[in-house]
XYZ file of C-alpha atoms in Angstrom:
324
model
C 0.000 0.000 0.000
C 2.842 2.357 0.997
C 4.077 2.246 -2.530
C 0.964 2.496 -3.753
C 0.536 5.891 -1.804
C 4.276 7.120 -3.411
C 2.727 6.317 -6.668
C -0.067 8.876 -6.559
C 2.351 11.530 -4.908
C 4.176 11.454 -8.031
C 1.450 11.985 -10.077
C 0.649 14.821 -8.143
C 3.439 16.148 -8.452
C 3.994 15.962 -12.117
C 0.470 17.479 -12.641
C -0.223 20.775 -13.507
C -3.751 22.891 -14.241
C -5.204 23.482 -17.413
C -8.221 25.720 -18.548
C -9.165 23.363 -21.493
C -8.209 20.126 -22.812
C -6.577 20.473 -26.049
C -8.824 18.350 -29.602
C -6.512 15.421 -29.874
C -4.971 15.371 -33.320
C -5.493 12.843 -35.986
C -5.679 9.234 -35.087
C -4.116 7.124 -36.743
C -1.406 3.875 -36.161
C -2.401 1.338 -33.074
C -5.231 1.639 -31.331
C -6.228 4.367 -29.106
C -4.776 3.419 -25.913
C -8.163 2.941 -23.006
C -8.046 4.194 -19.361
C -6.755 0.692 -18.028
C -3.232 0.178 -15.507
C -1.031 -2.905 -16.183
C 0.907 -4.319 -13.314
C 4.458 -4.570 -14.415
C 6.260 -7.705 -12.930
C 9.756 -7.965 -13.712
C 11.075 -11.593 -12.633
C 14.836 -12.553 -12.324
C 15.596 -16.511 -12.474
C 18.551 -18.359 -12.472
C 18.896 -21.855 -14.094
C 21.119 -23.520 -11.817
C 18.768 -22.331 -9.179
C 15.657 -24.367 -8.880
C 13.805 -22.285 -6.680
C 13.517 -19.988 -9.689
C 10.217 -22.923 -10.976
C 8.711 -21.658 -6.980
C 8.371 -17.688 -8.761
C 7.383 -18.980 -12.125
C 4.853 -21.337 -10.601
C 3.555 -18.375 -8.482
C 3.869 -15.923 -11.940
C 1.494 -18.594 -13.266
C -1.260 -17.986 -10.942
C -0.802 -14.520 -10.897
C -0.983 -14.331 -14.291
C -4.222 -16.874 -14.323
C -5.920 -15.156 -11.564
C -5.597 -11.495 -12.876
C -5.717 -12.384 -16.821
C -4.903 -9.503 -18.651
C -3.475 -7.234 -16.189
C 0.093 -8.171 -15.766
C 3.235 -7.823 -18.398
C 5.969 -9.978 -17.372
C 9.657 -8.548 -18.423
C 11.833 -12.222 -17.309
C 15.205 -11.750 -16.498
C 17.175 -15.083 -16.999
C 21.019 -15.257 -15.326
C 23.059 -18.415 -16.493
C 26.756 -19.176 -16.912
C 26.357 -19.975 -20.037
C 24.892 -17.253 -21.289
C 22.161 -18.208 -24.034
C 19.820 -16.123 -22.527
C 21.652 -13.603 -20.665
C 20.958 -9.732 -21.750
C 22.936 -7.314 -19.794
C 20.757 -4.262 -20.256
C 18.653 -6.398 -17.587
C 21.360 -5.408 -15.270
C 20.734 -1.898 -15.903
C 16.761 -1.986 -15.187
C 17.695 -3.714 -11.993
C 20.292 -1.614 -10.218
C 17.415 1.080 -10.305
C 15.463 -1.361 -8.224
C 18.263 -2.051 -6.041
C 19.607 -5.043 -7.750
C 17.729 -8.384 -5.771
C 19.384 -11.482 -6.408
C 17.710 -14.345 -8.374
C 15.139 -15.504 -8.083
C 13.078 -12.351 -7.613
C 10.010 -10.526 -8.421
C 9.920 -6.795 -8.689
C 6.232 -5.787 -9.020
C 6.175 -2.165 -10.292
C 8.481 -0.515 -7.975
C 8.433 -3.011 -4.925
C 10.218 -6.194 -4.479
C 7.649 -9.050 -3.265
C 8.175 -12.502 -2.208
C 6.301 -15.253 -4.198
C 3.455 -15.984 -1.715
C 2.926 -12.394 -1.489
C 2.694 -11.854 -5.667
C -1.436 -12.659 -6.005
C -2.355 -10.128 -2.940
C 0.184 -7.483 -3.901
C -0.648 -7.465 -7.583
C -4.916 -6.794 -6.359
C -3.308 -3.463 -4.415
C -0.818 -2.613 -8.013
C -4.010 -3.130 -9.754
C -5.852 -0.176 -7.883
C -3.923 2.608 -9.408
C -5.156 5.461 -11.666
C -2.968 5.832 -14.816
C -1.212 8.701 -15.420
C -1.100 7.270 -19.115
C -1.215 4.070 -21.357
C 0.388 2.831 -24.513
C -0.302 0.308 -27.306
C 1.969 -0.941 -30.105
C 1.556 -2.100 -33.584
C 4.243 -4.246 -34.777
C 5.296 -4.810 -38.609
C 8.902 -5.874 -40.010
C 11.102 -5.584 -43.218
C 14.080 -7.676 -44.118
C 16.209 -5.943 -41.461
C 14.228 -5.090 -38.488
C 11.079 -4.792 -36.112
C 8.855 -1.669 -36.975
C 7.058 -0.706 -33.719
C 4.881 1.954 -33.848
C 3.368 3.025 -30.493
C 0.453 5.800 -29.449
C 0.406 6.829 -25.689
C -2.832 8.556 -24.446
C -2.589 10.996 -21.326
C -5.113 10.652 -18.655
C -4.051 13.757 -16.522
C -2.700 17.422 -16.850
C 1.408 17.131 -16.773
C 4.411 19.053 -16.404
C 7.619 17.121 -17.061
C 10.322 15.989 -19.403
C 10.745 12.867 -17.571
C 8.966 10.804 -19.195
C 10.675 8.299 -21.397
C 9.388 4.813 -23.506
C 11.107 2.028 -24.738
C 10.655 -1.098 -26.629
C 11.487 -4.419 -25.428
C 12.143 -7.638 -27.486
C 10.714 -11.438 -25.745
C 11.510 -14.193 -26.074
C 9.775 -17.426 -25.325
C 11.506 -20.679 -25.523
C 11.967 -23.885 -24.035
C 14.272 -25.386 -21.602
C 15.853 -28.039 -23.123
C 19.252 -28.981 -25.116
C 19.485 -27.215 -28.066
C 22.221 -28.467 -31.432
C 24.949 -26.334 -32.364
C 27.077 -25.948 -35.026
C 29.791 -28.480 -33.438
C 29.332 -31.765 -33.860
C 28.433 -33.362 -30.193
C 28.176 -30.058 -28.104
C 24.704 -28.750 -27.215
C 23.737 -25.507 -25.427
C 22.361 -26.987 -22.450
C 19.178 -24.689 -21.207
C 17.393 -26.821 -18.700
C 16.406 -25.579 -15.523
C 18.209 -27.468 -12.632
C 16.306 -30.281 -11.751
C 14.642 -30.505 -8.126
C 11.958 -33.450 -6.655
C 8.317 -32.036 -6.591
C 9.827 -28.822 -9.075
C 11.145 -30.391 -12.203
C 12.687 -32.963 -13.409
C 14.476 -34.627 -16.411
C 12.844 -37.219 -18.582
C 15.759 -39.297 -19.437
C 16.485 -40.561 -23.211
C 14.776 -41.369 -25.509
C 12.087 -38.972 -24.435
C 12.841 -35.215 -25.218
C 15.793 -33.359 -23.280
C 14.099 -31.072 -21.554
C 13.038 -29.745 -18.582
C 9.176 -30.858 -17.114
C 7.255 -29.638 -14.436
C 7.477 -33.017 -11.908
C 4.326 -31.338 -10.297
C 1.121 -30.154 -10.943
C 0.766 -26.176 -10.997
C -2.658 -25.089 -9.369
C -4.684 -22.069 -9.107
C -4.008 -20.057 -5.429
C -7.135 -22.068 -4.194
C -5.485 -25.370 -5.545
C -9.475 -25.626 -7.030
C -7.810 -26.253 -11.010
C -5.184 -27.412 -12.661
C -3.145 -24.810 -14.268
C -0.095 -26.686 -16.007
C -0.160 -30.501 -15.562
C 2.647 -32.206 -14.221
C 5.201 -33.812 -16.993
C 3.989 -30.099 -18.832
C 7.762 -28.541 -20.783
C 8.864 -25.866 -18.308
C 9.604 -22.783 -20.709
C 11.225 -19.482 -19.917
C 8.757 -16.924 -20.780
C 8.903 -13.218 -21.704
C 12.659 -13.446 -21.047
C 14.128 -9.886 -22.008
C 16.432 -10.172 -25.215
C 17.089 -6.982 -27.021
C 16.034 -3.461 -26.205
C 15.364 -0.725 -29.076
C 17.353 2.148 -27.121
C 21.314 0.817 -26.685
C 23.008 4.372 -25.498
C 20.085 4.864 -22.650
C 18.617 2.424 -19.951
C 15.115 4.080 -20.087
C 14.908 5.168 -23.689
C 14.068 8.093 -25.412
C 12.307 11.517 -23.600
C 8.326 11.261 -24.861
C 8.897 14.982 -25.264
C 11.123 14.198 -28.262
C 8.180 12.846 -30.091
C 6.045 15.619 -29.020
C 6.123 19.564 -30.235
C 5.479 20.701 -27.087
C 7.917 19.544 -25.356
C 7.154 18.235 -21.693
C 3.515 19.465 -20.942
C 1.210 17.273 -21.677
C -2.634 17.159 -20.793
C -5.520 14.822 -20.286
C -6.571 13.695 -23.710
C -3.592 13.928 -25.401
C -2.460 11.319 -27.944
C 0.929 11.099 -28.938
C 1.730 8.362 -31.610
C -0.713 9.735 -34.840
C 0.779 10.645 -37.972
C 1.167 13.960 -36.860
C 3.444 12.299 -34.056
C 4.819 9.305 -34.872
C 6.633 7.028 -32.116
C 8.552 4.622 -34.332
C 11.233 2.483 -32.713
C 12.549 -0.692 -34.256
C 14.788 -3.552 -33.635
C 17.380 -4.683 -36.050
C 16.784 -8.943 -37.125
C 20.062 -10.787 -36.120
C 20.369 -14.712 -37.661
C 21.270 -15.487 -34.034
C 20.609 -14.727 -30.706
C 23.448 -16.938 -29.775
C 25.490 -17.688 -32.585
C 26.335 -21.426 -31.478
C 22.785 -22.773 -31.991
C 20.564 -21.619 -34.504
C 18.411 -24.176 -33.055
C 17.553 -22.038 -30.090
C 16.675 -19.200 -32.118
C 14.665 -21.043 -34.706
C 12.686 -22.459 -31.716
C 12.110 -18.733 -29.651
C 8.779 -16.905 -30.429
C 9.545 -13.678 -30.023
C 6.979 -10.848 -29.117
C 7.623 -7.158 -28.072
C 6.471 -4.833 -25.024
C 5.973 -0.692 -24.857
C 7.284 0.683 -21.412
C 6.621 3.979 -20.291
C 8.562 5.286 -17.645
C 8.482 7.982 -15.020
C 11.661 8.873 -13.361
C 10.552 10.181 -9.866
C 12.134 14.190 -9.178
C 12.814 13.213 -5.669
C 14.930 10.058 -5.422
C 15.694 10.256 -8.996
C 14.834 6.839 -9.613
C 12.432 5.461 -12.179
C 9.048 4.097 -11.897
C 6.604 2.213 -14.357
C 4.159 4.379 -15.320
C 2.364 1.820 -17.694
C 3.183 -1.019 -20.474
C 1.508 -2.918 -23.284
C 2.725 -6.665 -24.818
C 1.837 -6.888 -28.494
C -0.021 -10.107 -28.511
C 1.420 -11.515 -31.938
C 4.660 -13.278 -32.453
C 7.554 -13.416 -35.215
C 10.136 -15.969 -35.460
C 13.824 -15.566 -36.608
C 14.470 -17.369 -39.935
């Protein structure tokens, strides 16, 4: 709740009073953002650490229980670094840096029994904005065109979005281009967690229990299910800048911004992109033949007293590309 509370002091301190709301220009692009707040839960997991399947089993219910509502941005550490991004690193030291596995929902770090109960609270928030994307691609890159809406009078130039790339792939052995090696991805096996079917049967990783709803009343994933890593964060559109680029830069009037605004029309286009790589990892094209790939809008809010950032709102474009 106490975050909650530092939310809404923000807003009100970004806000300013206006006479009139400005006649949105044009629209045009994605669709016009509604007057709804996604939860952001950013999850860090570690492969060789099987209490990582305890927060994905709880990011399950979560996600079952509030449908809709929350945007998962996965963190994955391993040694072998398949699925590794460092810019993660940079997101996290603004949240103080937790050690896998972790959730950070919003601004808050919560332990897994706590994620279903603290994501109701998240949930209450009024949004300061919201943002859609529409994704399209060439032969070199990800086109994503976003719109933001504004949902209260506001005076600030920090306010900055940036595109995400996800991944979502399975934990198993993947080929590579030397004969006999693999890049091993499974999650570190653990009684009850998950386990390893051995040979012939698929090397991979399987749930070795059955994941429930919070009130254990359905079945959620059965148990021998493949565990996969999902949402994990692989590629950002802004490399020079953690948060991305100032909103104001897409906007002629700078920092002030008022309710009913719409910034993404063809009068003021957001378009970031992504370049296409043949490999993610450049040992198995396997693995990145095999990883649907999706991408997620952030909008962030960096707070004038503590300097830090905070999520203001995000949006998952629900289609997904693969990498030829």
């Amino acid at each position: 709740m106490k975050k909650i509370l530092l939310f809404s002091a923000l807003i009100a301190i970004l806000s300013s009073c206006g006479e009139e709301d400005p006649i949105p220009t044009v629209d045009s692009g994605p669709a016009t953002p509604q007057e709804k707040y996604n939860v952001l839960l950013m999850m860090g997991s570690d492969i060789q650490n099987p209490g990582s399947a305890v927060y994905e089993e709880a990011r399950i219910q979560a996600l079952d229980e509030y449908s809709g509502s929350i945007n998962t941005l996965h963190m994955v550490s391993t040694a072998v670094g398949g699925l590794y991004e460092p810019d993660g690193d940079s997101i996290m030291m603004n949240f103080q840096s937790p050690t896998a596995p972790f959730f950070v929902l919003d601004d808050e770090e919560v332990f897994s029994a706590d994620l279903v109960n603290k994501t109701k609270f998240a949930l209450r928030k009024k949004p300061l904005l919201a943002v859609t994307n529409q994704v399209s691609q060439n032969d070199t890159a990800w086109i994503i065109d976003h719109k933001v809406k504004f949902f209260m009078d506001t005076l600030t130039s920090d306010i900055y979005i940036d595109t995400y790339m996800l991944g979502k792939s399975k934990a198993r052995s993947y080929t590579t281009e030397i004969p006999g090696m693999t890049l091993d991805l499974r999650m570190a096996a653990s009684q009850d967690l998950i386990k390893h079917p051995p040979l012939p049967l698929p090397h991979e990783s399987q749930w070795d229990k059955d994941v429930l709803t919070e009130n254990e009343k359905r079945v959620l994933v059965k148990k021998g299910t493949t565990f996969f890593y999902e949402n994990q964060f692989l590629a950002k559109f802004d490399s020079t800048g953690t948060w991305g680029y100032p909103l104001g830069d897409y906007w002629p009037f700078g920092g002030e911004y008022y309710k009913g605004d719409i910034i993404g029309t063809d009068d003021t286009p957001i378009r970031q992109y992504i370049r296409k790589f043949k490999s993610k990892n450049a040992a198995s094209p396997d693995y990145v033949s095999s990883t649907k790939y999706t991408f997620m809008s952030i909008v962030w809010v960096r707070d004038p007293l503590t300097g830090s950032f905070v999520h203001a709102n995000s949006y998952i474009n629900s289609a997904t590309f693969t990498v030829k």
